[in-house]
Amino acid sequence: MKSQYSFLTKAPIIEAVLEIKTTPIPVWEENLITGKIKSQFSTGYTFESENIFQHTMQFQPTLFASENKSVMEWNGLRLTSEDKTEIVKVNRDSYVYSRLQPYPGWENFKEKALAGWNDYRAIAGKQNIKRIGIRFINKIEFVNDELSELFVSSPRTVGEIDKSISGYFQQNVYSFNKGEYGASHIQTIQASDINNQNPSFILDIDVYTSEVLPLEEKDLNNNLEQIRMFKNDIFFGAIKEKLLERLK
Amino acid sequence: MNYTVPMNSSLAYQLRPGLAGFSREAVFVASEKQSLAGRLMETVTFGERDRAILSRLFSVISQTANEGWDGYGALPVSVKTYIKTMEFLCVLPGTVKLPEMSADPDGSLSMEWYRSPEWIVSISIDGNGKLDYAAIFGDRKYHGSMYFADEIDKEVLNHIGRV
């Protein structure tokens, strides 16, 4: 496996995500946690509460007298940066950091994601980490008949009667290091819209590990570097030289 | 090429939601997955087990959604508990039989795999994913507690597999 890959000045990343799942925070009360989050993640974010609905049925002793009611339960907070390029989700058992376009590079992404994680940990206490994952969504515009020149695995028609492809979805699920790490590699096509003349090829890679013990910061960093290497192995393995040159 | 297809690799399981994402493209991928999963669920071959899971869960939920459903002040089974239990059942290997289900007075859901009074595994899950299990295999008894997140602990899976 390569440890160095070509640097891409035009990396087609439209979203990069770090997600860390933990054992649940013992006390999860809206006012208390919201206050802590607002003081911990102090500047540059807008805060939005997220709720889940529970629909319940009230059964009465009489045959027809029943009543439905909806109960809203607080699920956590969603934080959005002023320029709307960064989203943080804080839930009882997970921390998510998402960076939208423009992608600032791995080191910057990792630094900000881990800074937020440290803020989360200050609120959560020393919860055990259950799962660490990163997700990188890449979007590459293409013109007709070009896909097989850009990607190692691309959609193709079968049979002899003339036809065109109007939809495509492929998912490979990989296992690394005897199951210690897993990955999902999705390829799909997104139709053109008003802003894009051409359709786009979506290359969506997420890599994760559930084999996680309580970690020190150094271990988390090493783990992320390992996960990143698997992610790069899939990305650079999925594209052909022609696309690589285009992205450099 | 190496294939290491896990036991729980049902198609619906493989198409479960992945890591979070907020871009338009992340929503697009999720909706494509959901559409494929929905098409599989409609079929007898791939959908029967998932439909059976939903049916068993719904049967319990519909009777336990209100406080005091047991006549003694039991807590209702919450949506979070329902979701956690469904996640657990969906990652259960397709070769394992589905459990009998019931609700507990504390609002958690219980699953039981039963062969005889001396050969039984019982698991309960609450809305936070806290999983308690107890297993009896003749004169051997096991029990434990952990948090469930996406994957079933190997030891728990081994116990279930023995019933």
XYZ file of C-alpha atoms in Angstrom, chain A:
248
model
C 0.000 0.000 0.000
C 1.289 3.451 -0.908
C 1.811 5.892 1.919
C 2.159 8.877 -0.423
C -0.332 9.885 -3.078
C -0.321 12.673 -5.618
C -1.297 16.066 -4.235
C -4.457 17.243 -5.941
C -4.849 20.985 -6.320
C -8.345 20.391 -7.715
C -9.481 17.707 -5.281
C -13.169 17.087 -6.063
C -14.183 16.806 -2.392
C -17.526 18.427 -1.719
C -17.938 17.173 1.831
C -15.603 15.692 4.444
C -17.016 14.267 7.658
C -15.585 12.988 10.912
C -17.991 11.042 13.107
C -17.160 9.673 16.548
C -19.697 7.552 18.380
C -19.397 7.197 22.139
C -21.208 5.632 25.040
C -24.095 7.978 25.941
C -23.513 11.058 28.083
C -25.171 10.161 31.420
C -27.074 13.408 31.967
C -28.724 14.732 28.810
C -30.962 17.601 29.756
C -31.642 20.266 27.125
C -31.025 23.467 29.096
C -27.970 22.134 30.880
C -26.281 20.662 27.809
C -27.225 23.574 25.537
C -25.643 25.969 28.021
C -22.469 23.910 28.130
C -22.263 23.610 24.350
C -22.814 27.327 23.832
C -20.041 28.215 26.222
C -17.700 25.531 24.912
C -18.232 26.148 21.164
C -18.163 29.872 21.752
C -17.728 31.885 18.598
C -18.781 31.812 14.987
C -21.608 29.283 15.174
C -25.377 29.484 15.052
C -27.149 26.905 17.186
C -30.220 24.920 16.275
C -31.983 22.378 18.455
C -32.808 19.035 16.916
C -35.780 17.038 18.087
C -37.313 13.700 17.353
C -41.042 13.118 17.374
C -42.741 10.348 19.190
C -46.287 9.553 18.200
C -48.285 7.832 20.890
C -51.760 6.427 21.069
C -53.928 6.907 24.104
C -56.242 3.963 24.570
C -59.376 4.551 26.590
C -61.588 1.981 28.255
C -64.394 2.576 25.750
C -64.181 0.982 22.342
C -63.935 4.066 20.129
C -62.437 6.643 22.438
C -58.789 6.801 21.541
C -56.557 9.803 21.119
C -53.285 10.352 19.343
C -50.641 12.746 20.561
C -47.166 13.680 19.462
C -44.350 14.180 21.911
C -41.178 15.973 20.930
C -37.937 14.828 22.478
C -34.728 16.840 22.392
C -32.044 15.028 20.452
C -29.131 17.462 20.446
C -27.739 20.566 18.781
C -26.655 21.370 15.279
C -24.049 24.117 14.969
C -23.472 25.899 11.681
C -20.563 28.252 10.999
C -21.293 31.783 9.766
C -20.094 30.997 6.246
C -22.088 27.728 6.355
C -19.078 25.605 5.392
C -18.827 23.822 8.739
C -21.521 21.862 10.540
C -21.157 20.251 13.928
C -23.734 17.878 15.382
C -23.667 17.151 19.065
C -25.826 14.272 20.223
C -25.923 12.234 23.380
C -23.802 9.470 21.876
C -22.105 11.022 18.874
C -20.062 13.934 17.631
C -20.086 14.864 13.946
C -17.950 17.463 12.193
C -18.687 18.163 8.558
C -16.704 20.409 6.253
C -18.418 21.473 3.035
C -16.754 23.077 -0.004
C -14.141 24.439 -0.298
C -12.131 21.600 1.248
C -9.236 23.169 3.158
C -6.888 20.146 3.083
C -6.493 17.192 5.438
C -4.441 18.880 8.150
C -6.829 21.814 8.464
C -9.866 19.511 8.377
C -8.404 17.221 11.018
C -7.317 20.080 13.251
C -10.778 21.668 13.290
C -12.586 18.350 13.615
C -10.444 17.339 16.585
C -10.753 20.787 18.188
C -14.525 20.286 18.136
C -14.083 16.764 19.471
C -12.111 18.142 22.414
C -14.953 20.595 23.069
C -17.405 17.691 22.938
C -15.266 15.684 25.323
C -15.180 18.592 27.748
C -18.973 18.319 27.886
C -19.270 14.557 27.662
C -16.547 13.609 30.103
C -14.466 10.524 29.448
C -16.978 8.474 27.494
C -15.647 5.414 25.716
C -15.338 5.706 21.966
C -17.424 3.084 20.176
C -16.675 3.963 16.592
C -14.588 6.409 14.550
C -15.283 7.102 10.908
C -14.545 9.561 8.146
C -16.575 10.122 5.017
C -15.398 11.895 1.881
C -17.863 12.682 -0.880
C -16.302 13.530 -4.241
C -18.158 14.944 -7.206
C -16.757 14.805 -10.727
C -18.583 16.257 -13.709
C -18.332 14.232 -16.890
C -19.423 14.308 -20.492
C -21.062 11.412 -22.328
C -19.030 8.238 -22.964
C -16.180 9.470 -20.812
C -16.739 7.507 -17.608
C -14.826 4.376 -18.581
C -11.760 6.551 -19.236
C -11.984 8.175 -15.804
C -12.939 5.371 -13.441
C -11.694 1.825 -12.960
C -15.240 0.602 -12.474
C -17.905 2.407 -14.437
C -21.474 1.699 -15.521
C -21.906 -0.092 -18.817
C -24.841 -1.381 -20.747
C -25.290 -5.047 -21.572
C -27.038 -6.790 -24.439
C -27.177 -5.963 -28.106
C -30.153 -3.662 -28.416
C -29.209 0.000 -28.307
C -29.899 1.536 -24.889
C -28.618 4.216 -22.536
C -27.936 4.232 -18.807
C -30.368 6.417 -16.906
C -29.369 5.435 -13.379
C -26.436 3.806 -11.605
C -25.616 2.880 -8.020
C -22.748 0.641 -6.931
C -21.571 -0.096 -3.418
C -18.562 -2.135 -2.374
C -18.070 -2.851 1.301
C -14.474 -3.577 2.243
C -12.798 -5.030 5.282
C -9.207 -4.110 6.235
C -6.815 -5.632 8.773
C -8.955 -8.730 9.387
C -12.059 -6.696 10.078
C -10.457 -4.095 12.306
C -11.416 -1.419 9.788
C -14.350 -1.323 7.383
C -15.174 0.848 4.396
C -18.078 1.602 2.154
C -17.268 2.683 -1.402
C -20.259 4.045 -3.272
C -20.371 5.202 -6.867
C -23.456 6.770 -8.322
C -24.500 9.282 -10.940
C -26.283 12.503 -10.152
C -28.301 14.021 -12.969
C -27.402 17.483 -14.239
C -29.263 20.409 -12.725
C -29.712 24.091 -13.482
C -26.188 24.959 -12.346
C -24.424 22.033 -13.999
C -24.568 21.380 -17.704
C -23.239 17.879 -17.274
C -24.173 15.033 -14.972
C -21.827 14.222 -12.085
C -20.189 11.052 -10.889
C -20.356 10.745 -7.110
C -17.571 8.835 -5.397
C -18.560 8.474 -1.761
C -16.064 6.767 0.553
C -16.449 6.154 4.240
C -13.959 4.298 6.380
C -14.514 3.382 10.004
C -13.329 1.292 12.895
C -15.310 -0.085 15.795
C -12.337 -1.748 17.446
C -11.717 1.199 19.686
C -10.662 1.330 23.287
C -10.425 4.451 25.463
C -7.981 6.608 23.551
C -5.424 9.227 24.265
C -5.229 12.114 21.815
C -2.106 10.643 20.201
C -3.896 7.325 19.569
C -6.894 9.056 18.037
C -4.595 10.965 15.716
C -2.812 7.758 14.665
C -6.137 6.039 14.121
C -7.330 8.868 11.901
C -4.143 8.739 9.846
C -4.680 5.007 9.339
C -8.302 5.574 8.326
C -7.231 8.317 5.952
C -4.723 5.973 4.316
C -7.475 3.424 3.633
C -9.671 6.215 2.260
C -6.897 7.355 -0.087
C -6.213 3.793 -1.152
C -9.843 3.482 -2.289
C -10.002 6.922 -3.931
C -6.776 6.641 -5.893
C -7.536 3.032 -6.703
C -10.925 3.982 -8.127
C -9.759 6.636 -10.597
C -7.742 6.335 -13.793
C -4.707 8.312 -14.915
C -6.745 10.669 -17.108
C -8.795 11.873 -14.170
C -5.760 11.991 -11.894
C -4.042 14.373 -14.334
C -7.160 16.505 -14.519
C -7.266 16.850 -10.736
C -3.575 17.635 -10.187
